Amino acid sequence: MPDRREIDIEVMRYNPETDSEPYIQSFRVPFDEDTSVLMGLQYIKDHLDGSLTFRWSCRMAVCGSCGKMVNGVPKLSCKAFLRDYYPGKLRIEPLEHFPIVRDLAVDQTDFLEKLEAVKPWIIRKDEKPLSEGTYLQTPEEVSSYLQFSSCINCLLCYSACPQYGLDNSFTGPAALSLLHRYNADSRDEGKSERMPLVNSEEGVWGCTLVGYCSEVCPKQVDPAAAVNRGKVNSTMDYFLRFLTPRGGVDS
Amino acid sequence: MKPMKRSNEPIFWSLFGAGGVVASLVAPALVFITGLALPLGLLGPDALSYERMLALVSSLPGALFLFVVISLLLWHTMHRINHSLHDIGIKAGLGGKVIFYGLALVGTMAAAYFLFATPL
């Protein structure tokens, strides 16, 4: 027998061209065991109000596009299911700490600038030619950065981070995790280019280790651990620069 | 991007971290000894007597131990309070650093004075 229950979804709406401030609109949506929160929003857009605006792409927790606040908690809406909120209702809002473009779509510009600033790519002093083959790593060298490479830039950690909410000059969990991912990679030689950012107040020192970022991460990245390793690196760099000409940074 | 200014936080974070080790490993034992074992009579009435305590603070290892416990726990506590103020939205800024780290510094200097400057 088909399972067709209905649940109330309250959605925050905001059109900056016509609305003076955001407001809540309620919809009643049918669902079954397999209906994700994202599918609930798609039902609203297809059947109830075609003007509802939200981002999504892959539907399977890979692309990082569909992050929303669900009952006040940052979630990937494709990875959260309506059944888990029944018989209660849902309140879906745009990701916290970001400006709203329209309805549930937020402006990611601030994060994208931060992401670029951490230089999230492998930096080599001399690129060796392809004829010399690939860069080899031991399993241990891979494991030192692997979990941090799982970040999908979904911004849930930025919505979770109270420090970013208080002062968005803080570089934030995902960008600092990716910074650490490249600093910890044995193939990378760009640590000295990234350390000034790590060492600054806007870098790892803006964090007070609340740890909510790691709790909400849908890919088990543990940004709090990456930031804390950054604090250890920055502390070494701070004191060792008096002992070695190039500080604690590899030359 | 504007050039980044190096934070002096590593100094305070190192003291905070060292204080955290003391707070998690040594402090519980001290709480147990002074707060539970002694009042419950597990140690005997003279365990923390004046003479024994005087002997403790008069020996260099004993004085060093007390200095480390007092000063690092102060740095740890003051760092945590300073950052907790930030967490609840109070921007203490430089004034907060001066007050809280200043208190830790005063406590550290007082501990050093009373433990080491008076004749052992």
Coordinates of C-alpha atoms in Angstrom, one line a residue:
Chain A
M1 CA 0.0 0.0 0.0
P2 CA 1.5 3.3 -1.1
D3 CA 2.6 5.5 1.8
R4 CA 1.3 9.0 1.2
R5 CA 1.5 11.2 4.2
E6 CA 1.6 15.0 4.2
I7 CA 3.8 17.4 6.1
D8 CA 3.8 21.2 6.5
I9 CA 6.9 23.0 5.1
E10 CA 7.4 26.6 6.1
V11 CA 9.7 28.3 3.7
M12 CA 11.4 31.7 4.0
R13 CA 10.6 33.9 1.1
Y14 CA 12.4 37.1 0.1
N15 CA 12.4 39.0 -3.2
P16 CA 14.6 42.0 -2.7
E17 CA 12.9 43.8 -5.6
T18 CA 9.4 43.7 -4.0
D19 CA 9.8 42.7 -0.3
S20 CA 11.0 45.0 2.4
E21 CA 12.0 42.0 4.5
P22 CA 11.8 38.2 4.4
Y23 CA 8.6 36.4 5.4
I24 CA 7.5 32.8 6.0
Q25 CA 5.1 31.0 3.6
S26 CA 3.6 27.6 4.4
F27 CA 3.0 24.7 2.1
R28 CA 1.5 21.2 2.5
V29 CA 3.6 18.6 0.8
P30 CA 2.9 14.8 0.3
F31 CA 5.9 12.6 1.0
D32 CA 6.9 9.0 1.5
E33 CA 9.9 7.2 3.0
D34 CA 12.2 8.3 0.2
T35 CA 11.3 12.0 -0.1
S36 CA 14.2 14.3 0.7
V37 CA 13.8 17.8 1.9
L38 CA 15.1 18.9 -1.5
M39 CA 12.4 16.8 -3.2
G40 CA 9.8 18.5 -0.9
L41 CA 11.0 21.9 -2.2
Q42 CA 10.9 20.7 -5.8
Y43 CA 7.3 19.6 -5.2
I44 CA 6.5 23.1 -4.1
K45 CA 8.2 24.6 -7.1
D46 CA 6.5 22.1 -9.6
H47 CA 3.0 22.1 -8.1
L48 CA 2.4 24.9 -5.7
D49 CA 4.5 28.0 -6.4
G50 CA 6.9 28.1 -9.4
S51 CA 8.5 31.3 -8.1
L52 CA 10.3 29.6 -5.2
T53 CA 14.0 30.0 -5.7
F54 CA 16.7 27.6 -4.4
R55 CA 19.9 26.0 -5.5
W56 CA 20.5 22.3 -6.2
S57 CA 22.2 20.1 -8.6
C58 CA 23.3 16.5 -8.0
R59 CA 20.7 15.3 -5.4
M60 CA 23.3 12.9 -3.8
A61 CA 25.5 14.9 -1.4
V62 CA 28.3 15.4 -3.9
C63 CA 27.9 18.9 -5.4
G64 CA 27.4 20.9 -2.2
S65 CA 24.7 23.2 -3.8
C66 CA 21.6 22.5 -1.8
G67 CA 22.6 23.6 1.7
K68 CA 19.7 25.2 3.7
M69 CA 18.8 25.8 7.3
V70 CA 16.3 23.1 8.3
N71 CA 14.7 23.8 11.6
G72 CA 17.6 26.0 12.5
V73 CA 20.3 23.4 11.6
P74 CA 22.5 23.7 8.5
K75 CA 21.8 20.6 6.3
L76 CA 22.2 19.4 2.8
S77 CA 18.6 19.3 1.8
C78 CA 19.2 16.3 -0.4
K79 CA 20.7 14.4 2.5
A80 CA 17.8 15.2 4.9
F81 CA 14.5 13.4 4.7
L82 CA 11.0 14.6 5.4
R83 CA 10.1 11.4 7.3
D84 CA 12.5 12.4 10.0
Y85 CA 10.6 15.6 10.8
Y86 CA 7.1 14.0 10.7
P87 CA 4.7 14.5 12.5
G88 CA 6.3 17.8 13.2
K89 CA 6.8 20.4 10.5
L90 CA 9.8 21.9 8.8
R91 CA 11.0 25.5 8.7
I92 CA 13.4 25.9 5.8
E93 CA 15.5 29.1 5.6
P94 CA 18.6 30.2 3.6
L95 CA 22.0 29.4 5.1
E96 CA 22.8 31.7 8.0
H97 CA 25.5 34.3 7.9
F98 CA 25.2 35.0 4.2
P99 CA 23.2 37.7 2.4
I100 CA 20.1 36.5 0.6
V101 CA 19.9 36.8 -3.2
R102 CA 16.4 35.5 -3.4
D103 CA 14.3 33.1 -1.2
L104 CA 16.7 30.3 -0.3
A105 CA 19.6 31.2 -2.5
V106 CA 22.4 33.0 -0.7
D107 CA 25.3 35.1 -2.0
Q108 CA 28.5 33.0 -1.8
T109 CA 30.9 35.7 -3.0
D110 CA 32.6 36.2 0.4
F111 CA 33.4 32.5 0.7
L112 CA 34.6 32.2 -2.9
E113 CA 37.1 35.0 -2.3
K114 CA 38.3 33.3 0.8
L115 CA 38.6 30.0 -1.0
E116 CA 40.8 31.6 -3.6
A117 CA 42.9 33.3 -1.0
V118 CA 44.1 30.0 0.6
K119 CA 45.5 28.9 -2.8
P120 CA 43.8 25.5 -2.8
W121 CA 46.0 23.9 -5.4
I122 CA 49.4 22.1 -5.3
I123 CA 52.2 24.7 -5.6
R124 CA 55.5 23.5 -7.0
K125 CA 58.7 25.5 -7.3
D126 CA 59.7 23.5 -10.3
E127 CA 57.1 21.5 -12.2
K128 CA 58.8 18.3 -13.3
P129 CA 58.0 17.3 -16.9
L130 CA 55.4 14.6 -17.6
S131 CA 58.1 12.4 -18.9
E132 CA 59.5 12.0 -15.4
G133 CA 56.3 10.5 -14.2
T134 CA 53.9 11.2 -11.4
Y135 CA 54.6 12.4 -7.8
L136 CA 54.6 9.4 -5.6
Q137 CA 53.2 9.3 -2.0
T138 CA 53.2 6.7 0.7
P139 CA 49.9 5.7 2.2
E140 CA 50.9 7.6 5.4
E141 CA 51.5 10.8 3.4
V142 CA 48.1 10.4 1.8
S143 CA 46.3 9.8 5.1
S144 CA 47.7 13.1 6.5
Y145 CA 45.4 15.2 4.2
L146 CA 42.9 12.8 2.7
Q147 CA 39.9 13.5 5.0
F148 CA 40.3 17.3 4.4
S149 CA 40.1 16.8 0.6
S150 CA 36.5 15.6 0.9
C151 CA 35.2 19.1 1.3
I152 CA 32.5 20.0 -1.2
N153 CA 32.3 23.7 -0.4
C154 CA 28.6 23.4 0.7
L155 CA 29.0 26.2 3.3
L156 CA 27.2 24.4 6.1
C157 CA 30.2 25.0 8.4
Y158 CA 30.1 28.7 7.7
S159 CA 26.4 28.8 8.8
A160 CA 27.4 26.8 11.9
C161 CA 30.4 28.9 12.8
P162 CA 29.5 31.5 15.5
Q163 CA 32.8 33.3 14.9
Y164 CA 32.1 33.8 11.2
G165 CA 28.6 35.0 12.2
L166 CA 30.1 37.6 14.6
D167 CA 32.9 38.8 12.3
N168 CA 33.1 37.5 8.7
S169 CA 36.6 38.7 8.3
F170 CA 37.4 35.3 9.8
T171 CA 38.6 33.0 6.9
G172 CA 36.3 30.2 8.2
P173 CA 36.2 26.4 8.6
A174 CA 36.1 25.1 5.0
A175 CA 38.7 27.5 3.5
L176 CA 41.1 26.8 6.5
S177 CA 40.5 23.0 6.1
L178 CA 41.4 23.2 2.4
L179 CA 44.4 25.4 3.3
H180 CA 45.5 22.7 5.7
R181 CA 44.8 20.0 3.1
Y182 CA 47.4 21.5 0.7
N183 CA 49.9 22.4 3.4
A184 CA 49.8 18.8 4.7
D185 CA 50.3 17.4 1.2
S186 CA 53.8 16.1 0.7
R187 CA 53.7 17.1 -3.0
D188 CA 53.0 20.7 -2.2
E189 CA 55.8 23.4 -1.7
G190 CA 53.5 26.4 -1.1
K191 CA 53.4 26.4 2.7
S192 CA 55.3 29.7 3.0
E193 CA 52.8 31.4 0.7
R194 CA 49.9 30.3 2.9
M195 CA 51.4 30.8 6.4
P196 CA 50.8 34.6 6.5
L197 CA 47.1 34.0 6.3
V198 CA 47.2 31.1 8.8
N199 CA 49.2 33.3 11.2
S200 CA 46.8 36.2 11.1
E201 CA 43.8 37.0 13.3
E202 CA 41.6 36.4 10.2
G203 CA 43.3 32.9 9.9
V204 CA 43.3 30.1 12.5
W205 CA 43.4 32.6 15.4
G206 CA 39.8 33.8 14.7
C207 CA 38.6 30.3 15.9
T208 CA 37.7 29.5 19.5
L209 CA 37.2 25.8 18.8
V210 CA 33.4 25.7 19.3
G211 CA 33.4 22.6 17.0
Y212 CA 29.9 22.9 15.5
C213 CA 31.5 23.1 12.0
S214 CA 32.7 19.5 12.4
E215 CA 29.3 18.4 13.7
V216 CA 27.3 19.7 10.7
C217 CA 29.8 18.7 8.0
P218 CA 28.0 16.2 5.6
K219 CA 31.3 14.8 4.4
Q220 CA 33.0 14.1 7.9
V221 CA 35.8 16.5 7.1
D222 CA 36.3 17.8 10.7
P223 CA 37.3 21.4 10.0
A224 CA 37.9 22.0 13.7
A225 CA 40.7 19.5 13.7
A226 CA 42.2 21.1 10.6
V227 CA 42.1 24.6 12.2
N228 CA 43.6 23.2 15.4
R229 CA 46.5 21.7 13.4
G230 CA 46.8 25.1 11.8
K231 CA 47.2 26.6 15.3
V232 CA 50.0 24.2 16.0
N233 CA 51.7 25.1 12.7
S234 CA 51.2 28.8 13.4
T235 CA 52.6 28.5 16.9
M236 CA 55.7 26.6 15.6
D237 CA 56.1 29.3 13.0
Y238 CA 55.8 32.0 15.6
F239 CA 58.5 30.7 17.8
L240 CA 60.8 29.0 15.3
R241 CA 61.2 32.1 13.2
F242 CA 63.6 33.4 15.8
L243 CA 65.7 30.3 15.5
T244 CA 65.7 29.6 11.7
P245 CA 66.1 32.2 9.0
R246 CA 62.9 31.2 7.3
G247 CA 60.8 30.5 10.4
G248 CA 59.1 27.2 10.9
V249 CA 58.1 27.2 7.2
D250 CA 59.8 24.8 4.9
S251 CA 62.1 26.8 2.6
Chain B
M1 CA 44.0 40.8 -0.5
K2 CA 45.5 43.2 2.1
P3 CA 48.7 42.0 3.8
M4 CA 48.0 40.0 6.9
K5 CA 49.2 41.0 10.3
R6 CA 50.7 38.2 12.4
S7 CA 48.7 37.5 15.5
N8 CA 50.4 37.3 18.8
E9 CA 47.9 34.6 19.9
P10 CA 50.5 31.8 19.7
I11 CA 52.0 33.1 23.0
F12 CA 48.7 32.9 24.9
W13 CA 47.5 29.8 23.1
S14 CA 50.7 28.0 24.2
L15 CA 50.2 29.0 27.8
F16 CA 46.5 28.0 27.4
G17 CA 47.5 24.6 26.0
A18 CA 50.1 24.0 28.8
G19 CA 47.5 25.1 31.4
G20 CA 45.0 22.7 29.8
V21 CA 47.4 19.8 30.4
V22 CA 47.7 20.9 34.1
A23 CA 43.9 21.3 34.3
S24 CA 43.2 17.9 33.0
L25 CA 46.0 15.8 34.6
V26 CA 47.1 17.5 37.8
A27 CA 44.1 19.6 38.9
P28 CA 41.7 16.7 39.4
A29 CA 44.2 15.0 41.6
L30 CA 44.6 18.2 43.7
V31 CA 40.8 18.6 44.0
F32 CA 40.6 15.0 45.1
I33 CA 43.3 15.3 47.7
T34 CA 42.3 18.7 49.1
G35 CA 38.5 18.5 48.5
L36 CA 37.6 14.9 49.1
A37 CA 40.4 12.7 50.6
L38 CA 41.3 15.1 53.4
P39 CA 37.8 16.0 54.6
L40 CA 36.8 12.3 54.4
G41 CA 39.8 11.4 56.6
L42 CA 41.4 9.2 54.0
L43 CA 44.8 10.8 54.5
G44 CA 45.1 11.2 58.2
P45 CA 44.8 14.6 60.1
D46 CA 48.4 15.7 59.6
A47 CA 48.6 15.1 55.8
L48 CA 48.4 18.8 54.9
S49 CA 49.6 20.2 58.3
Y50 CA 51.3 23.5 58.5
E51 CA 54.7 21.9 59.0
R52 CA 54.3 19.7 56.0
M53 CA 53.0 22.5 53.7
L54 CA 55.9 24.7 54.9
A55 CA 58.3 21.9 54.0
L56 CA 56.6 21.6 50.5
V57 CA 56.9 25.3 49.6
S58 CA 60.4 25.5 51.1
S59 CA 61.8 22.8 48.8
L60 CA 62.7 23.8 45.2
P61 CA 60.8 20.9 43.5
G62 CA 57.7 21.7 45.7
A63 CA 57.9 25.4 45.0
L64 CA 58.3 24.8 41.2
F65 CA 55.3 22.4 41.2
L66 CA 53.1 25.0 42.9
F67 CA 54.3 27.7 40.7
V68 CA 53.5 25.7 37.5
V69 CA 50.1 24.7 38.9
I70 CA 49.1 28.3 39.9
S71 CA 50.5 30.2 37.0
L72 CA 49.5 27.9 34.1
L73 CA 46.0 27.3 35.5
L74 CA 45.6 31.1 35.7
W75 CA 46.7 31.6 32.0
H76 CA 44.4 28.8 31.0
T77 CA 41.4 30.2 32.8
M78 CA 41.9 33.8 31.7
H79 CA 42.4 32.8 28.1
R80 CA 39.2 30.8 28.2
I81 CA 37.2 33.6 29.9
N82 CA 38.5 36.2 27.3
H83 CA 37.5 34.0 24.4
S84 CA 34.1 33.0 26.0
L85 CA 33.3 36.7 26.1
H86 CA 33.9 36.9 22.4
D87 CA 31.7 33.8 21.9
I88 CA 28.8 35.5 23.6
G89 CA 29.2 38.6 21.5
I90 CA 31.1 40.9 23.9
K91 CA 33.9 42.5 22.0
A92 CA 36.5 42.9 24.8
G93 CA 39.3 43.5 22.3
L94 CA 42.6 44.9 23.5
G95 CA 41.1 46.0 26.8
G96 CA 40.0 42.4 27.5
K97 CA 43.5 41.1 26.7
V98 CA 45.0 43.7 29.1
I99 CA 42.6 42.9 31.9
F100 CA 42.6 39.0 31.7
Y101 CA 46.2 38.4 30.7
G102 CA 47.2 41.1 33.1
L103 CA 45.5 39.3 35.9
A104 CA 47.3 36.1 34.9
L105 CA 50.6 37.9 34.8
V106 CA 50.0 39.5 38.2
G107 CA 49.1 36.1 39.6
T108 CA 52.2 34.5 38.1
M109 CA 54.4 37.2 39.5
A110 CA 52.8 37.0 42.9
A111 CA 53.2 33.2 42.9
A112 CA 56.9 33.6 41.9
Y113 CA 57.4 36.3 44.6
F114 CA 55.9 34.3 47.4
L115 CA 57.4 31.0 46.4
F116 CA 60.9 32.0 45.4
A117 CA 61.7 35.5 46.7
T118 CA 61.1 34.6 50.3
P119 CA 64.0 32.6 51.9
L120 CA 63.6 28.9 51.4

